[in-house]
Amino acid sequence: MSNPLPKVLFIGYGNPGRLDDGLGPALAARIEALSLKGLTVEADYQLAVENAFDVSRHDIVIFADAAVRGRAPFFFKEIHPQSPLSLGSHSVSPEAVLFFAERLFHSRARAYVLGIRGYEFNGYDERLSEQAEKNLEEALQFVAELVLAGNFNSTYSYETIVKSGT
């Protein structure tokens, strides 16, 4: 008998009205359209403490946002709960959401951050730059394959996938 696929929560966040800052919600919309089994998708402007409840109801959570810096097309890394130094409406980190999920709901969810490299952030428009769109497509393929495989090994990273050719 095979192991069931983990219950995965994908949270894409960012501001779609600020060019490439909308990469997280754009990826969430594309992933939701795939209707992958065992996957719950959410999109919002920013993370909130209230996300902790949803996190607690899943085995795995992927937090996706635009990355101002870093390698293209994206980075993917495991994160761990961390108590926030302060709590404001624009300062809730993925690690803080995990902290609250663990403390308030006894969550044991494993979590990852997916940072999709963006390039244009200093304007107001609901579009993505050409290069950000390409990075988004690569991130979409990566997440879809990851969720379908259900293989969330703690050493699993984008670099592992690229090196192994999977």
PDB file of C-alpha atoms in Angstrom:
ATOM      1  CA  MET A   1       0.000   0.000   0.000  1.00  0.00           C
ATOM      2  CA  SER A   2       1.467   3.372  -1.001  1.00  0.00           C
ATOM      3  CA  ASN A   3       1.654   6.395   1.269  1.00  0.00           C
ATOM      4  CA  PRO A   4      -1.034   9.014   0.640  1.00  0.00           C
ATOM      5  CA  LEU A   5       0.042  12.339  -0.840  1.00  0.00           C
ATOM      6  CA  PRO A   6       0.597  15.025   1.788  1.00  0.00           C
ATOM      7  CA  LYS A   7      -1.980  17.792   2.204  1.00  0.00           C
ATOM      8  CA  VAL A   8      -0.268  20.816   0.686  1.00  0.00           C
ATOM      9  CA  LEU A   9      -1.145  24.486   1.148  1.00  0.00           C
ATOM     10  CA  PHE A  10       0.182  26.979  -1.400  1.00  0.00           C
ATOM     11  CA  ILE A  11       0.013  30.652  -0.398  1.00  0.00           C
ATOM     12  CA  GLY A  12       0.955  33.156  -3.094  1.00  0.00           C
ATOM     13  CA  TYR A  13       1.190  36.702  -1.835  1.00  0.00           C
ATOM     14  CA  GLY A  14       2.097  40.136  -3.167  1.00  0.00           C
ATOM     15  CA  ASN A  15       0.489  43.149  -4.802  1.00  0.00           C
ATOM     16  CA  PRO A  16      -0.670  42.485  -8.395  1.00  0.00           C
ATOM     17  CA  GLY A  17      -1.020  46.251  -8.941  1.00  0.00           C
ATOM     18  CA  ARG A  18       2.724  46.784  -8.422  1.00  0.00           C
ATOM     19  CA  LEU A  19       4.114  44.974 -11.489  1.00  0.00           C
ATOM     20  CA  ASP A  20       6.374  42.019 -10.572  1.00  0.00           C
ATOM     21  CA  ASP A  21       5.303  42.210  -6.913  1.00  0.00           C
ATOM     22  CA  GLY A  22       2.247  40.283  -8.148  1.00  0.00           C
ATOM     23  CA  LEU A  23       4.266  37.134  -8.945  1.00  0.00           C
ATOM     24  CA  GLY A  24       2.978  35.242  -5.868  1.00  0.00           C
ATOM     25  CA  PRO A  25      -0.737  35.743  -6.609  1.00  0.00           C
ATOM     26  CA  ALA A  26      -0.128  35.139 -10.344  1.00  0.00           C
ATOM     27  CA  LEU A  27       1.484  31.786  -9.586  1.00  0.00           C
ATOM     28  CA  ALA A  28      -1.336  30.926  -7.169  1.00  0.00           C
ATOM     29  CA  ALA A  29      -3.922  31.535  -9.909  1.00  0.00           C
ATOM     30  CA  ARG A  30      -2.064  29.350 -12.404  1.00  0.00           C
ATOM     31  CA  ILE A  31      -1.542  26.540  -9.902  1.00  0.00           C
ATOM     32  CA  GLU A  32      -5.184  26.642  -8.823  1.00  0.00           C
ATOM     33  CA  ALA A  33      -6.219  26.240 -12.464  1.00  0.00           C
ATOM     34  CA  LEU A  34      -4.349  22.894 -12.540  1.00  0.00           C
ATOM     35  CA  SER A  35      -6.687  21.435  -9.859  1.00  0.00           C
ATOM     36  CA  LEU A  36      -3.973  19.253  -8.351  1.00  0.00           C
ATOM     37  CA  LYS A  37      -5.171  16.600  -5.911  1.00  0.00           C
ATOM     38  CA  GLY A  38      -4.374  17.327  -2.268  1.00  0.00           C
ATOM     39  CA  LEU A  39      -3.483  20.964  -2.944  1.00  0.00           C
ATOM     40  CA  THR A  40      -5.207  23.991  -1.407  1.00  0.00           C
ATOM     41  CA  VAL A  41      -4.358  27.355  -2.953  1.00  0.00           C
ATOM     42  CA  GLU A  42      -4.665  30.815  -1.412  1.00  0.00           C
ATOM     43  CA  ALA A  43      -3.644  34.242  -2.674  1.00  0.00           C
ATOM     44  CA  ASP A  44      -3.431  37.533  -0.835  1.00  0.00           C
ATOM     45  CA  TYR A  45      -1.599  40.860  -0.681  1.00  0.00           C
ATOM     46  CA  GLN A  46       0.352  39.900   2.433  1.00  0.00           C
ATOM     47  CA  LEU A  47       0.644  37.236   5.083  1.00  0.00           C
ATOM     48  CA  ALA A  48      -1.368  37.574   8.286  1.00  0.00           C
ATOM     49  CA  VAL A  49      -1.437  35.843  11.650  1.00  0.00           C
ATOM     50  CA  GLU A  50      -4.767  34.341  10.569  1.00  0.00           C
ATOM     51  CA  ASN A  51      -2.900  32.222   7.994  1.00  0.00           C
ATOM     52  CA  ALA A  52      -1.653  30.112  10.923  1.00  0.00           C
ATOM     53  CA  PHE A  53      -4.974  28.276  11.182  1.00  0.00           C
ATOM     54  CA  ASP A  54      -4.884  27.221   7.524  1.00  0.00           C
ATOM     55  CA  VAL A  55      -1.243  26.176   7.848  1.00  0.00           C
ATOM     56  CA  SER A  56      -2.138  23.965  10.816  1.00  0.00           C
ATOM     57  CA  ARG A  57      -4.575  21.957   8.687  1.00  0.00           C
ATOM     58  CA  HIS A  58      -1.870  20.887   6.208  1.00  0.00           C
ATOM     59  CA  ASP A  59       1.256  18.735   6.170  1.00  0.00           C
ATOM     60  CA  ILE A  60       3.231  21.005   3.851  1.00  0.00           C
ATOM     61  CA  VAL A  61       3.012  24.717   3.114  1.00  0.00           C
ATOM     62  CA  ILE A  62       4.679  26.660   0.313  1.00  0.00           C
ATOM     63  CA  PHE A  63       4.867  30.440   0.697  1.00  0.00           C
ATOM     64  CA  ALA A  64       5.410  32.089  -2.712  1.00  0.00           C
ATOM     65  CA  ASP A  65       6.389  35.713  -3.224  1.00  0.00           C
ATOM     66  CA  ALA A  66       8.353  37.888  -5.621  1.00  0.00           C
ATOM     67  CA  ALA A  67      12.071  38.159  -4.928  1.00  0.00           C
ATOM     68  CA  VAL A  68      13.741  41.513  -5.490  1.00  0.00           C
ATOM     69  CA  ARG A  69      17.172  39.864  -5.401  1.00  0.00           C
ATOM     70  CA  GLY A  70      18.515  36.387  -5.746  1.00  0.00           C
ATOM     71  CA  ARG A  71      19.044  33.877  -8.432  1.00  0.00           C
ATOM     72  CA  ALA A  72      16.721  33.502 -11.377  1.00  0.00           C
ATOM     73  CA  PRO A  73      14.363  31.944 -12.115  1.00  0.00           C
ATOM     74  CA  PHE A  74      13.597  31.343  -8.414  1.00  0.00           C
ATOM     75  CA  PHE A  75      14.844  29.923  -5.139  1.00  0.00           C
ATOM     76  CA  PHE A  76      13.157  27.283  -3.019  1.00  0.00           C
ATOM     77  CA  LYS A  77      14.203  26.513   0.542  1.00  0.00           C
ATOM     78  CA  GLU A  78      12.863  24.967   3.709  1.00  0.00           C
ATOM     79  CA  ILE A  79      12.058  27.325   6.576  1.00  0.00           C
ATOM     80  CA  HIS A  80      11.316  26.843  10.277  1.00  0.00           C
ATOM     81  CA  PRO A  81       9.115  28.591  12.864  1.00  0.00           C
ATOM     82  CA  GLN A  82      10.563  31.775  14.287  1.00  0.00           C
ATOM     83  CA  SER A  83       9.063  34.120  16.846  1.00  0.00           C
ATOM     84  CA  PRO A  84       8.517  37.586  15.351  1.00  0.00           C
ATOM     85  CA  LEU A  85      10.464  40.486  16.859  1.00  0.00           C
ATOM     86  CA  SER A  86       7.478  42.726  16.233  1.00  0.00           C
ATOM     87  CA  LEU A  87       4.068  42.273  14.738  1.00  0.00           C
ATOM     88  CA  GLY A  88       2.572  44.756  12.311  1.00  0.00           C
ATOM     89  CA  SER A  89       0.178  44.612   9.414  1.00  0.00           C
ATOM     90  CA  HIS A  90       3.025  44.606   6.862  1.00  0.00           C
ATOM     91  CA  SER A  91       5.613  42.569   8.724  1.00  0.00           C
ATOM     92  CA  VAL A  92       4.320  39.015   9.133  1.00  0.00           C
ATOM     93  CA  SER A  93       6.937  36.642   7.742  1.00  0.00           C
ATOM     94  CA  PRO A  94       6.395  33.030   6.677  1.00  0.00           C
ATOM     95  CA  GLU A  95       8.480  31.958   9.685  1.00  0.00           C
ATOM     96  CA  ALA A  96       6.183  33.942  12.007  1.00  0.00           C
ATOM     97  CA  VAL A  97       3.084  32.319  10.485  1.00  0.00           C
ATOM     98  CA  LEU A  98       4.674  28.928  11.188  1.00  0.00           C
ATOM     99  CA  PHE A  99       5.471  30.009  14.744  1.00  0.00           C
ATOM    100  CA  PHE A 100       1.833  30.923  15.400  1.00  0.00           C
ATOM    101  CA  ALA A 101       0.577  27.728  13.729  1.00  0.00           C
ATOM    102  CA  GLU A 102       2.829  25.679  16.006  1.00  0.00           C
ATOM    103  CA  ARG A 103       2.053  27.607  19.207  1.00  0.00           C
ATOM    104  CA  LEU A 104      -1.684  28.111  18.722  1.00  0.00           C
ATOM    105  CA  PHE A 105      -2.683  24.945  16.856  1.00  0.00           C
ATOM    106  CA  HIS A 106       0.158  22.473  17.566  1.00  0.00           C
ATOM    107  CA  SER A 107       0.992  22.376  13.864  1.00  0.00           C
ATOM    108  CA  ARG A 108       3.807  20.178  12.604  1.00  0.00           C
ATOM    109  CA  ALA A 109       3.616  21.431   9.014  1.00  0.00           C
ATOM    110  CA  ARG A 110       6.853  21.537   7.085  1.00  0.00           C
ATOM    111  CA  ALA A 111       7.274  24.754   5.145  1.00  0.00           C
ATOM    112  CA  TYR A 112       9.131  26.170   2.209  1.00  0.00           C
ATOM    113  CA  VAL A 113       9.633  29.598   0.683  1.00  0.00           C
ATOM    114  CA  LEU A 114       9.532  29.993  -3.075  1.00  0.00           C
ATOM    115  CA  GLY A 115      11.003  33.334  -4.151  1.00  0.00           C
ATOM    116  CA  ILE A 116      10.343  34.082  -7.821  1.00  0.00           C
ATOM    117  CA  ARG A 117      12.830  36.585  -9.217  1.00  0.00           C
ATOM    118  CA  GLY A 118      11.162  39.814 -10.306  1.00  0.00           C
ATOM    119  CA  TYR A 119      12.646  42.917 -11.927  1.00  0.00           C
ATOM    120  CA  GLU A 120      10.090  45.736 -12.061  1.00  0.00           C
ATOM    121  CA  PHE A 121       8.606  46.933  -8.761  1.00  0.00           C
ATOM    122  CA  ASN A 122       8.588  50.738  -8.927  1.00  0.00           C
ATOM    123  CA  GLY A 123       5.397  51.374 -10.821  1.00  0.00           C
ATOM    124  CA  TYR A 124       1.680  50.799 -10.827  1.00  0.00           C
ATOM    125  CA  ASP A 125       0.343  48.368 -13.387  1.00  0.00           C
ATOM    126  CA  GLU A 126      -1.212  44.910 -13.360  1.00  0.00           C
ATOM    127  CA  ARG A 127       1.320  43.190 -15.580  1.00  0.00           C
ATOM    128  CA  LEU A 128       4.532  41.244 -15.167  1.00  0.00           C
ATOM    129  CA  SER A 129       7.824  42.046 -16.855  1.00  0.00           C
ATOM    130  CA  GLU A 130       8.836  39.734 -19.681  1.00  0.00           C
ATOM    131  CA  GLN A 131      11.631  38.063 -17.683  1.00  0.00           C
ATOM    132  CA  ALA A 132       9.446  37.712 -14.580  1.00  0.00           C
ATOM    133  CA  GLU A 133       6.823  35.968 -16.729  1.00  0.00           C
ATOM    134  CA  LYS A 134       9.479  33.455 -17.871  1.00  0.00           C
ATOM    135  CA  ASN A 135      10.539  32.871 -14.260  1.00  0.00           C
ATOM    136  CA  LEU A 136       6.892  32.379 -13.317  1.00  0.00           C
ATOM    137  CA  GLU A 137       6.484  29.646 -15.936  1.00  0.00           C
ATOM    138  CA  GLU A 138       9.533  27.790 -14.605  1.00  0.00           C
ATOM    139  CA  ALA A 139       8.237  28.104 -11.040  1.00  0.00           C
ATOM    140  CA  LEU A 140       4.835  26.790 -12.141  1.00  0.00           C
ATOM    141  CA  GLN A 141       6.389  23.691 -13.682  1.00  0.00           C
ATOM    142  CA  PHE A 142       8.555  23.143 -10.593  1.00  0.00           C
ATOM    143  CA  VAL A 143       5.661  23.407  -8.106  1.00  0.00           C
ATOM    144  CA  ALA A 144       3.337  21.237 -10.192  1.00  0.00           C
ATOM    145  CA  GLU A 145       5.961  18.473 -10.447  1.00  0.00           C
ATOM    146  CA  LEU A 146       6.764  18.758  -6.753  1.00  0.00           C
ATOM    147  CA  VAL A 147       3.119  18.490  -5.664  1.00  0.00           C
ATOM    148  CA  LEU A 148       2.367  15.635  -8.070  1.00  0.00           C
ATOM    149  CA  ALA A 149       5.403  13.690  -6.841  1.00  0.00           C
ATOM    150  CA  GLY A 150       4.516  14.379  -3.195  1.00  0.00           C
ATOM    151  CA  ASN A 151       8.239  14.205  -2.428  1.00  0.00           C
ATOM    152  CA  PHE A 152       8.999  16.851   0.167  1.00  0.00           C
ATOM    153  CA  ASN A 153      12.267  15.459   1.484  1.00  0.00           C
ATOM    154  CA  SER A 154      13.911  17.964   3.831  1.00  0.00           C
ATOM    155  CA  THR A 155      16.974  18.065   1.581  1.00  0.00           C
ATOM    156  CA  TYR A 156      14.854  18.669  -1.505  1.00  0.00           C
ATOM    157  CA  SER A 157      15.591  21.968  -3.174  1.00  0.00           C
ATOM    158  CA  TYR A 158      15.489  23.552  -6.574  1.00  0.00           C
ATOM    159  CA  GLU A 159      19.218  22.983  -6.903  1.00  0.00           C
ATOM    160  CA  THR A 160      18.719  19.256  -6.206  1.00  0.00           C
ATOM    161  CA  ILE A 161      16.133  19.053  -8.970  1.00  0.00           C
ATOM    162  CA  VAL A 162      18.293  20.913 -11.488  1.00  0.00           C
ATOM    163  CA  LYS A 163      21.355  18.755 -10.730  1.00  0.00           C
ATOM    164  CA  SER A 164      19.426  15.491 -10.860  1.00  0.00           C
ATOM    165  CA  GLY A 165      17.476  16.446 -13.973  1.00  0.00           C
ATOM    166  CA  THR A 166      14.071  15.682 -12.375  1.00  0.00           C
TER     167      THR A 166
END
